[in-house]
CSV table of C-alpha atoms and ligand atoms in Angstrom, one decimal:
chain,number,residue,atom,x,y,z
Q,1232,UNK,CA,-20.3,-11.0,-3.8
Q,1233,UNK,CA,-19.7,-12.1,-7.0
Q,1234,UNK,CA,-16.9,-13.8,-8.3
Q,1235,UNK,CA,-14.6,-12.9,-11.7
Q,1236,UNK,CA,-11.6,-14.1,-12.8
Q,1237,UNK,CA,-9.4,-13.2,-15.9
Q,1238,UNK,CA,-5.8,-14.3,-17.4
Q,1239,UNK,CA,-3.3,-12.4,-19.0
Q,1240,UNK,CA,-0.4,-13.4,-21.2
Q,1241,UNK,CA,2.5,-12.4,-20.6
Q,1242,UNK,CA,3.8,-11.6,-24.4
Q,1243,UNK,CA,3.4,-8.2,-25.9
Q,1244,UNK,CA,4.1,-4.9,-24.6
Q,1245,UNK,CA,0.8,-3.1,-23.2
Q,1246,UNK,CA,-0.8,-0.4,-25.1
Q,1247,UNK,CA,-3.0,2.6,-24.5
Q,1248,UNK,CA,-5.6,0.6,-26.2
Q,1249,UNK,CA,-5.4,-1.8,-23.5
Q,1250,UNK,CA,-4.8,0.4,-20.9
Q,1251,UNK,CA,-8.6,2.2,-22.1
Q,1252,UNK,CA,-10.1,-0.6,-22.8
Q,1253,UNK,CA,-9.4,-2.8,-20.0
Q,1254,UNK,CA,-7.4,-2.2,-17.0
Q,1255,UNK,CA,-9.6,1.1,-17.1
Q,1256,UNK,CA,-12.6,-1.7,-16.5
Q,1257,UNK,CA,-10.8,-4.2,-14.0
Q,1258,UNK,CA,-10.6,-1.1,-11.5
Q,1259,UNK,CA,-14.4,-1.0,-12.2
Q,1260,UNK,CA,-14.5,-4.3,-11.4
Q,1261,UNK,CA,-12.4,-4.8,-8.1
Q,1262,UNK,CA,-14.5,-2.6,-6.6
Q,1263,UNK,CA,-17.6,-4.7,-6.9
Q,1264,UNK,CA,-16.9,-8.4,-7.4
Q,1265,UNK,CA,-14.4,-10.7,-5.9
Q,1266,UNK,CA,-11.6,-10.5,-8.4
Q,1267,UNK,CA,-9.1,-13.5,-9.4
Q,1268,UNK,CA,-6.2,-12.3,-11.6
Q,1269,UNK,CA,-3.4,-14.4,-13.2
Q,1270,UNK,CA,-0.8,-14.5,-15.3
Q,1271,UNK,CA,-1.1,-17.1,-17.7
Q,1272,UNK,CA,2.3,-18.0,-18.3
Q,1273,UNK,CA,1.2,-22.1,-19.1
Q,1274,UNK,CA,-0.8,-20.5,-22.2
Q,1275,UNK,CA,2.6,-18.3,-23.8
Q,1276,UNK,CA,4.3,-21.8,-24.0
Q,1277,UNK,CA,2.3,-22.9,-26.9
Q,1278,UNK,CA,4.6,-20.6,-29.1
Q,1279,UNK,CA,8.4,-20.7,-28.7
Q,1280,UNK,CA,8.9,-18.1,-25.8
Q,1281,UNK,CA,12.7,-17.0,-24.9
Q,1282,UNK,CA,12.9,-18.9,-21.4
Q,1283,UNK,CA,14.8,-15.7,-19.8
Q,1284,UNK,CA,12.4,-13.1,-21.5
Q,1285,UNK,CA,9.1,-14.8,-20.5
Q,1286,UNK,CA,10.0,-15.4,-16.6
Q,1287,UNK,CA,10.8,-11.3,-16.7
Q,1288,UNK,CA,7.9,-10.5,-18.5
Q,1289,UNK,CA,5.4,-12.3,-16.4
Q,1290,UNK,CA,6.8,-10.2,-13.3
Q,1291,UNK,CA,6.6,-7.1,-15.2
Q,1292,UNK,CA,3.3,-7.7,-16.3
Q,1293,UNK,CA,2.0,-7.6,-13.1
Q,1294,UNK,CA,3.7,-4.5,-12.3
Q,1295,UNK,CA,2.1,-2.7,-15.1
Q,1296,UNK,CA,-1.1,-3.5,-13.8
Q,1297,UNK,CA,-0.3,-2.9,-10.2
Q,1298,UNK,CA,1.3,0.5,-11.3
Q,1299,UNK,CA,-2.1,1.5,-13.5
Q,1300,UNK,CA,-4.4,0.8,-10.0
Q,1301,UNK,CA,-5.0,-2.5,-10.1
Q,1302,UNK,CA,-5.3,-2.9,-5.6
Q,1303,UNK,CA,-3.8,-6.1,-4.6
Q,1304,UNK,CA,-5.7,-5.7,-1.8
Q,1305,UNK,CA,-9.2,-6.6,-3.8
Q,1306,UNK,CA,-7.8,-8.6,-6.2
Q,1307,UNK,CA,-6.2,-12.4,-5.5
Q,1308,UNK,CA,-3.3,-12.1,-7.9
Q,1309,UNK,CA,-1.0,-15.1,-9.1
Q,1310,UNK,CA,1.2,-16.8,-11.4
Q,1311,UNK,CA,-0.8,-19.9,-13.1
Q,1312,UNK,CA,2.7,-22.1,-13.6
Q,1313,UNK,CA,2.6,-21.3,-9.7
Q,1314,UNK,CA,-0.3,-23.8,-9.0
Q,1315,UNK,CA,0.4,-27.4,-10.5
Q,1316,UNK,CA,-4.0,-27.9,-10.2
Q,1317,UNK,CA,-4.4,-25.6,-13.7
Q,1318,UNK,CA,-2.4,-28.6,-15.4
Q,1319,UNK,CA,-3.9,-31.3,-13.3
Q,1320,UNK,CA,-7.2,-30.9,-13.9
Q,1321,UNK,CA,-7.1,-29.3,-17.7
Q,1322,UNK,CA,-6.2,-33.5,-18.4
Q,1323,UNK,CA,-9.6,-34.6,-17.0
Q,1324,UNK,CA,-10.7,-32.4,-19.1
Q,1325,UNK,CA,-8.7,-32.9,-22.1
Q,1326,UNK,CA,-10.7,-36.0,-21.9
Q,1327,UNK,CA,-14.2,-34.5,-21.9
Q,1328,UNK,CA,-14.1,-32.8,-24.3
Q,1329,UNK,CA,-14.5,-34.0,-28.5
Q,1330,UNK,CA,-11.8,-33.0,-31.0
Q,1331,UNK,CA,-14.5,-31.7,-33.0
Q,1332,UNK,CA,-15.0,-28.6,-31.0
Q,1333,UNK,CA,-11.7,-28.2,-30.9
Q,1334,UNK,CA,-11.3,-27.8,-34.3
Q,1335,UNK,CA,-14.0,-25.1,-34.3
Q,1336,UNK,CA,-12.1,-22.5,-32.6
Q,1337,UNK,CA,-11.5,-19.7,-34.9
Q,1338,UNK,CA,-8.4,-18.2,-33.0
Q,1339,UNK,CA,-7.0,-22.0,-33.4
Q,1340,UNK,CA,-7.8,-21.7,-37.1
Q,1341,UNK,CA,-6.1,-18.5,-37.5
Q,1342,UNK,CA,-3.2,-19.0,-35.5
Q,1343,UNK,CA,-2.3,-22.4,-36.8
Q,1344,UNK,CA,-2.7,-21.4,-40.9
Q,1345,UNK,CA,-0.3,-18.5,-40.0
Q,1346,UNK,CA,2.5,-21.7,-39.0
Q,1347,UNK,CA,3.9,-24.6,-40.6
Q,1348,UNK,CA,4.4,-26.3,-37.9
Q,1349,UNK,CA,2.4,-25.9,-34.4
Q,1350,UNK,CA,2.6,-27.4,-31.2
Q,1351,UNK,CA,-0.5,-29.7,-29.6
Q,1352,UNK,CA,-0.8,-27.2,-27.2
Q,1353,UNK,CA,-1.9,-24.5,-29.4
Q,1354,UNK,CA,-5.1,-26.7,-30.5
Q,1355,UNK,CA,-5.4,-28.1,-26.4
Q,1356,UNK,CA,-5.2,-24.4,-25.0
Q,1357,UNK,CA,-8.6,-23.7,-25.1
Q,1358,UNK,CA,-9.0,-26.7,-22.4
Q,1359,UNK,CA,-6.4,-25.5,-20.1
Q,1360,UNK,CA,-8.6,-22.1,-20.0
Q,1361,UNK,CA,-11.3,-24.0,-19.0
Q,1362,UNK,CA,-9.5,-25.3,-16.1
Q,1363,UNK,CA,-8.4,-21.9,-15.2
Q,1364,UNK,CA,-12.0,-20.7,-15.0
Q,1365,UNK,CA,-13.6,-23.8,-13.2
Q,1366,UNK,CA,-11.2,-24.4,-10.7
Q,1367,UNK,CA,-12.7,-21.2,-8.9
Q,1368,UNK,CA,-16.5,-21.2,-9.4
Q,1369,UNK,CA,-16.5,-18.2,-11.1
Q,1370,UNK,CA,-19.5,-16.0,-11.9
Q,1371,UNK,CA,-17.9,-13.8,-14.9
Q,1372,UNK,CA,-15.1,-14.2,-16.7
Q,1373,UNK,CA,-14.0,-10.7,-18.2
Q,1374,UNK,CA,-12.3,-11.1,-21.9
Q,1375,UNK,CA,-12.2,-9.2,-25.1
Q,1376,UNK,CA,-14.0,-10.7,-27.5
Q,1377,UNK,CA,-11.7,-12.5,-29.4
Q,1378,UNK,CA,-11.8,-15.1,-26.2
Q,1379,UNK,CA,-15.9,-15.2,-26.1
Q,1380,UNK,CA,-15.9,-18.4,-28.0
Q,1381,UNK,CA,-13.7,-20.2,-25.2
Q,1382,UNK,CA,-15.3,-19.1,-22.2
Q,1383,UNK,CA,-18.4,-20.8,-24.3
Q,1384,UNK,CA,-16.4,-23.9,-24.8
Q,1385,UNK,CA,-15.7,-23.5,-21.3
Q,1386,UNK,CA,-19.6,-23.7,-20.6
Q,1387,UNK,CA,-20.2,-27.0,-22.7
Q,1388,UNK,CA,-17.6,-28.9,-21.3
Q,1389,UNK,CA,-19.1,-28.0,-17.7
Q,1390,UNK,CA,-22.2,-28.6,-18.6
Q,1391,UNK,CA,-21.2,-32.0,-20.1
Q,1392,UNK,CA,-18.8,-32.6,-17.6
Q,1393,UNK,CA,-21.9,-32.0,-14.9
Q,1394,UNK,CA,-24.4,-34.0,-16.6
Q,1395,UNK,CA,-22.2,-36.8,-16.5
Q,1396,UNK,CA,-21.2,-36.7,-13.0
Q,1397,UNK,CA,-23.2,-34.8,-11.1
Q,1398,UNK,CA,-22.7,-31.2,-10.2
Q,1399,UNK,CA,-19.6,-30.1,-10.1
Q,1400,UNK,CA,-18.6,-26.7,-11.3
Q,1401,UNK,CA,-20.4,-23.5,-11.8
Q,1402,UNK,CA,-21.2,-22.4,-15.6
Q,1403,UNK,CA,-19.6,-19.3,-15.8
Q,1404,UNK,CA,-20.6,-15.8,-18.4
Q,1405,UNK,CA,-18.4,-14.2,-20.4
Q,1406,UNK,CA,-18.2,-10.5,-19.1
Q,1407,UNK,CA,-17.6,-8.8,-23.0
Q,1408,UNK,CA,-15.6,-5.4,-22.2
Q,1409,UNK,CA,-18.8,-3.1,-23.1
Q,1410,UNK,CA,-16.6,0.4,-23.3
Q,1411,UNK,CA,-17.6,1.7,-26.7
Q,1412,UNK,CA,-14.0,3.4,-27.0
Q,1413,UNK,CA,-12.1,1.0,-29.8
Q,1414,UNK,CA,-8.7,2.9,-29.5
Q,1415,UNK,CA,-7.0,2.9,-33.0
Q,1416,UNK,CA,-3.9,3.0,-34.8
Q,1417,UNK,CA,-2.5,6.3,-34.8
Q,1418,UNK,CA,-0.5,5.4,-38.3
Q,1419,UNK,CA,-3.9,3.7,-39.8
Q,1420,UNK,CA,-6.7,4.7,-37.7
Q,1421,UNK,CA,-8.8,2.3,-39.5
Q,1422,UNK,CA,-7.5,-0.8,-37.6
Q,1423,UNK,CA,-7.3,-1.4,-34.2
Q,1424,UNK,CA,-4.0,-0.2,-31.9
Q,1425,UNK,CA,-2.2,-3.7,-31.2
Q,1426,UNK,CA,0.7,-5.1,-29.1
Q,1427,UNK,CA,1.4,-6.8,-32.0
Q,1428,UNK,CA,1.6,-4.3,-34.4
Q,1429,UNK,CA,4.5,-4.1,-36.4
Q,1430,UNK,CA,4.9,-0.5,-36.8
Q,1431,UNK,CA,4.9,0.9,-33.3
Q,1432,UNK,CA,4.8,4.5,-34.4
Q,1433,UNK,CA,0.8,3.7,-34.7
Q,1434,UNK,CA,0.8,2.9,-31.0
Q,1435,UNK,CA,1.2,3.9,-27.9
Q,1436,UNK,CA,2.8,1.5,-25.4
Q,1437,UNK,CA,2.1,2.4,-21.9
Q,1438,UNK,CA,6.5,2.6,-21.3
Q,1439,UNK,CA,7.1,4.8,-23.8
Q,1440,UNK,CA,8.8,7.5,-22.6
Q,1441,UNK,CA,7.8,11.1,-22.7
Q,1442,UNK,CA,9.9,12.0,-26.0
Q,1443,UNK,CA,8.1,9.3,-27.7
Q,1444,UNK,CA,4.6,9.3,-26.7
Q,1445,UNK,CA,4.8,12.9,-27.7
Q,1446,UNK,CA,6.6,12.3,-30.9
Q,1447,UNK,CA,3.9,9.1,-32.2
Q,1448,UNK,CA,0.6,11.8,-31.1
Q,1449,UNK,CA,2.2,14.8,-32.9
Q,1450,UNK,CA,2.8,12.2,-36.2
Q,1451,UNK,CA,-1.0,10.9,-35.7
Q,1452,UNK,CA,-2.5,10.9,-39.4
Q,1453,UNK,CA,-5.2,12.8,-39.3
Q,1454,UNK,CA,-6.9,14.6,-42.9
Q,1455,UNK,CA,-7.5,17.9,-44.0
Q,1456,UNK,CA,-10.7,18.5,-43.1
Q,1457,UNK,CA,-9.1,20.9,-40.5
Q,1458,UNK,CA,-12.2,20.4,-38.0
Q,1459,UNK,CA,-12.3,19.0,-34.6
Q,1460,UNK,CA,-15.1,16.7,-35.5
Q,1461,UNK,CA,-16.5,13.3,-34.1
Q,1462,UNK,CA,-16.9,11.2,-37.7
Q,1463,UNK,CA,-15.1,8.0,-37.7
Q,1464,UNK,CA,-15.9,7.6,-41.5
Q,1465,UNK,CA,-14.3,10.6,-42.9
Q,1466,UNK,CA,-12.0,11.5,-39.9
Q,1467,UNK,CA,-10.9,8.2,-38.2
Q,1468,UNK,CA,-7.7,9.7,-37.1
Q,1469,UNK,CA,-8.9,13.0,-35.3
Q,1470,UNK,CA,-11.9,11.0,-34.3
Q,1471,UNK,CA,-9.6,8.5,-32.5
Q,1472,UNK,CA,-7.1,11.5,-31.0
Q,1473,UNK,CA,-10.9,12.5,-29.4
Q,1474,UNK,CA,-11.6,9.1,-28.2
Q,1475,UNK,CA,-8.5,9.0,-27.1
Q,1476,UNK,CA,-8.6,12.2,-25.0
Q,1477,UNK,CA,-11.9,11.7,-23.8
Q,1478,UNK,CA,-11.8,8.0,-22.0
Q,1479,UNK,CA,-8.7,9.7,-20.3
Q,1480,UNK,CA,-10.7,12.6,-19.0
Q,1481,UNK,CA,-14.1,9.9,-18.2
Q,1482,UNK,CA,-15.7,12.8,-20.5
Q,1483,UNK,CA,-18.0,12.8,-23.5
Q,1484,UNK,CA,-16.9,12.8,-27.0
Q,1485,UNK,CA,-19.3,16.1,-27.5
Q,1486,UNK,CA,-17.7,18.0,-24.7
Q,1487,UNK,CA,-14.0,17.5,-26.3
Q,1488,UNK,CA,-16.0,18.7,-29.4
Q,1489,UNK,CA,-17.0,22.0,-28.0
Q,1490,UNK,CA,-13.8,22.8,-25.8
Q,1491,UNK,CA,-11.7,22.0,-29.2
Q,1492,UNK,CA,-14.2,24.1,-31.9
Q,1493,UNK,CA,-11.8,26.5,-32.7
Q,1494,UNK,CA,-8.7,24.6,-32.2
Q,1495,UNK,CA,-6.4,23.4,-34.7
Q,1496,UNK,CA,-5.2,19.6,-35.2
Q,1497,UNK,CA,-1.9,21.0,-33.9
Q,1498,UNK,CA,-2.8,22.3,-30.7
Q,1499,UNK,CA,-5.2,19.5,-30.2
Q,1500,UNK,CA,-2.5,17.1,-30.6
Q,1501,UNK,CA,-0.7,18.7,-28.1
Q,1502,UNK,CA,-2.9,18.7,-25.8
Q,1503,UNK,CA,-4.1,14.9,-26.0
Q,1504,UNK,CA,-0.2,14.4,-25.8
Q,1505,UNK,CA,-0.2,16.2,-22.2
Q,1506,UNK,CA,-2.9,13.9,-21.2
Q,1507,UNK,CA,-1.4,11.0,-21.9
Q,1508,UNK,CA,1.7,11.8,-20.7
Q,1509,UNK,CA,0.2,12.7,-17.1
Q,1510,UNK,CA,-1.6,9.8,-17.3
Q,1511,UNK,CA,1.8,7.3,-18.1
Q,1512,UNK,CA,4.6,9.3,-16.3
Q,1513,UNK,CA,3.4,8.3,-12.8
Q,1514,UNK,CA,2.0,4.9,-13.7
Q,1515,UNK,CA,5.9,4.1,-14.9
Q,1516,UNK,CA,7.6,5.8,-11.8
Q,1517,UNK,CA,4.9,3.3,-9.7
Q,1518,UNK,CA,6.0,0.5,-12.1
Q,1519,UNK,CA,9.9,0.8,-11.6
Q,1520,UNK,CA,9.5,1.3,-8.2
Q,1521,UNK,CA,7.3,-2.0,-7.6
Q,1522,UNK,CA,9.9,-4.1,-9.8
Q,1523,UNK,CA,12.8,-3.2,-6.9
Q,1524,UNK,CA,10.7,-3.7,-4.2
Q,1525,UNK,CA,9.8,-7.7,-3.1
Q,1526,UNK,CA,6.4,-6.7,-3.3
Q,1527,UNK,CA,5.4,-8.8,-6.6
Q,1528,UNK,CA,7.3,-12.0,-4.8
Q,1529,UNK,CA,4.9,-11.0,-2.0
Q,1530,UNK,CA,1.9,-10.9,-3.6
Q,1531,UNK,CA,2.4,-14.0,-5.6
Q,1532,UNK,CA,3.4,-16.0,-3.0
Q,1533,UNK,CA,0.0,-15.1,-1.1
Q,1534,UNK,CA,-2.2,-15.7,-4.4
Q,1535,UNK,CA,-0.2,-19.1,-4.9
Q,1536,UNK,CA,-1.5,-20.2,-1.1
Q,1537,UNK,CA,-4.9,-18.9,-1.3
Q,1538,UNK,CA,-5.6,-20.6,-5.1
Q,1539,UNK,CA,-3.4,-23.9,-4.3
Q,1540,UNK,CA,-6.3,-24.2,-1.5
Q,1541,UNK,CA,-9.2,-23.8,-3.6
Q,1542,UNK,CA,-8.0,-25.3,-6.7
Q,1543,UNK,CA,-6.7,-28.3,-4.6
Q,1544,UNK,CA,-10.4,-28.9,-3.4
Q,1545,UNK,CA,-11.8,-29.0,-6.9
Q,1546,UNK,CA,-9.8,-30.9,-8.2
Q,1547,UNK,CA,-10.2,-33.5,-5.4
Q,1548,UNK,CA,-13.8,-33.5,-5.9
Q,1549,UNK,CA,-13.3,-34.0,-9.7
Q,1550,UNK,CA,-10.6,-37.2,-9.2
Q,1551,UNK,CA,-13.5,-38.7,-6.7
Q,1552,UNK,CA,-16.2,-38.0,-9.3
Q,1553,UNK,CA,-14.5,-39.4,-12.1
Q,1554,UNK,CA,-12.9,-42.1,-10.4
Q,1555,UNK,CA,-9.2,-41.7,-10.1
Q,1556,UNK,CA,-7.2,-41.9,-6.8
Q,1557,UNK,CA,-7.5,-44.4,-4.2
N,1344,AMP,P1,-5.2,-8.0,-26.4
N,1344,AMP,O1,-4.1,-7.0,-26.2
N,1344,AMP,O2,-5.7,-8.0,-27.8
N,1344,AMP,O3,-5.0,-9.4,-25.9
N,1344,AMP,O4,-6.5,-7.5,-25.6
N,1344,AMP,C1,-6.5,-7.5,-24.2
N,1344,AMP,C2,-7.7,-6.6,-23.7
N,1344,AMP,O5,-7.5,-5.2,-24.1
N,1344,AMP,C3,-9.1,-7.0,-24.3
N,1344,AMP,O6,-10.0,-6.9,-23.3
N,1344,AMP,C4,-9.3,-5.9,-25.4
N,1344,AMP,O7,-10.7,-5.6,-25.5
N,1344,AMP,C5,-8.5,-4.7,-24.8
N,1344,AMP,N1,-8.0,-4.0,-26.0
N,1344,AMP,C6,-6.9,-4.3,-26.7
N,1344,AMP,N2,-6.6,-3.4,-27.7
N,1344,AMP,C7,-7.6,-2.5,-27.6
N,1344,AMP,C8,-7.9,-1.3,-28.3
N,1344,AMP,N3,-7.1,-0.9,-29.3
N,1344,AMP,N4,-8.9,-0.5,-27.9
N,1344,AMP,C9,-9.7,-0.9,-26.9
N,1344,AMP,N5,-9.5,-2.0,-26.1
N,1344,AMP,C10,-8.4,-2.8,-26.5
N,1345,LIG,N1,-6.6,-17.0,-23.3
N,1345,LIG,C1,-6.5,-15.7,-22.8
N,1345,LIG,C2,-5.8,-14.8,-23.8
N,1345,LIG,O1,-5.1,-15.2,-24.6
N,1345,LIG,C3,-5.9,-15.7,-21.5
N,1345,LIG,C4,-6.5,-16.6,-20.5
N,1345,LIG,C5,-6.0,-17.8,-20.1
N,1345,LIG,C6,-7.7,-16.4,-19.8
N,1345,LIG,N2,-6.8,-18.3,-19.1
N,1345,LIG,C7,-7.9,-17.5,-19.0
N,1345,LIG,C8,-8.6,-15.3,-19.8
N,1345,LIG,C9,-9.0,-17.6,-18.1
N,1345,LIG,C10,-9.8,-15.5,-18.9
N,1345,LIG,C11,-9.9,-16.6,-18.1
N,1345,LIG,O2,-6.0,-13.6,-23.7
């Protein structure tokens, strides 16, 4: 079987559009590779995180994805500050790899013009995401594509890293989410729905309650068109409502077309609200019921054995190749 194995930060509070986009996937995913899951809690440190907030939210996090279906019987899940190897090795190859490269990472280039003053880790990060991915031997790494160009960076400094000293990790592939459904704002549908987005009435976090959810679909811009119609050009909002409606339903855009023809955007609405709502309402009772139970402390105690094991024998092998130990 083969192998994936993805990070998630722990910042941000999850939205439909990850929700469609992604976790929709991972269950895909469990079912046919050996999945590796983490939280990367090392990688929210390289912005000021509230110490109290981020320990909560790493735990929560994992709920949310437990609660949307994600099985912790086929996935290994964990906490990466859980498993000292991450740090160990992400110095050997801190070493490997050129400053120059470094410097070429657009996300590091955004992030670090939008701050006067930025830690080292922001510019190392991409390094200790490296280590994350070949401590495991990984076949696929699934990312949006905002993270394609570190997984490649990932693949130079194995390759490097091998041709210097033999073989020693496997070059992993970006796995690109290929869902054609780009869930949008529901203020501005011309721009993606982000956890970061400053005005959350344009989107749909997956613990908004019931009042809410219903209150930001029925508020959805939409135009005056008054058709159900699938044109994201001239009707991005209602387009994104049907987008919206049918990845929930695993249906085709043209069949939401036809069973809406002679609807109005008001009716629609309400029924896209419905959806969502049965979609959330059970994945939050799931979600508060996992965050009283030990279970979390269970499962990351078993992910932090099983990766402590594996990650402890790579990272052996690398100290022997590169000469450091006894
Ligand atoms: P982010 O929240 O930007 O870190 O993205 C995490 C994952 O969720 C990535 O795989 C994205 O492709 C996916 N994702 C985030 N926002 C959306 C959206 N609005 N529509 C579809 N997928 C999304
Ligand atoms: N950098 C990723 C993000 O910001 C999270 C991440 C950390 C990751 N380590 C990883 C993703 C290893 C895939 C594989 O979203």
């Amino acid at each position: 079987m083969k192998k994936i194995l993805t990070g998630l930060q722990p910042t941000g509070e999850l939205t439909l559009g990850n929700y469609i986009g992604a976790i929709k996937q991972m269950k895909e995913y469990q079912e046919k590779y050996e999945s590796y899951l983490f939280v990367a809690d090392m990688h929210s440190i390289t912005i000021n995180q509230d110490s109290k907030i981020l320990r909560e939210k790493s735990k929560s996090l994992i709920a949310l994805y437990l609660a949307c279906g994600i099985d912790p019987q086929k996935n290994i899940i964990f906490l990466q500050s859980d498993n000292i190897y991450h740090a160990n090795i992400s110095w050997v190859l801190e070493c490997n790899t050129y400053f120059g490269e470094l410097s070429r990472m657009t996300q590091f280039k955004d992030k670090s013009s939008k701050h006067q003053n930025f830690t080292a880790g922001l510019f190392t990060y991409p390094i200790l995401m490296a280590g994350d991915i070949l401590l495991y031997d990984v076949d696929y790494v699934p990312v949006g594509k905002d993270q394609k160009q570190h997984v490649e960076l990932t693949r130079d400094i194995a390759q490097r890293f091998n041709k210097k000293y033999g073989e020693t990790f496997k070059i992993p592939e970006p796995l690109i989410n290929k869902v054609g459904a780009n869930i949008m704002d529901l203020v501005d549908p011309t721009k993606k729905m982000s956890k970061s987005s400053e005005n959350k009435k344009g989107i749909i976090q997956l613990l908004d309650d019931e009042k809410m959810i219903r209150k930001k679909i029925m508020g959805a811009t939409t135009d005056s068109f008054g058709k159900i119609h699938y044109d994201t050009q001239n009707q991005p909002g209602i387009s994104n409502l049907m987008t919206i409606y049918a990845s929930l339903k695993n249906c085709p855009i043209e069949m939401v077309e036809e069973q809406f023809k002679d609807s109005n955007y008001g009716s629609f609405k309400k029924e896209v609200a419905d959806l969502v709502i049965d979609i959330l309402l059970p994945i939050q009772t799931k979600y508060r019921e996992l965050l009283n139970s030990n279970q979390i402390d269970d499962i990351l105690d078993h992910g932090k054995d099983v990766t402590t094991k594996i990650a402890c024998k790579k990272y052996e092998l690398v100290k022997q190749k590169v000469g450091l130990g006894r």
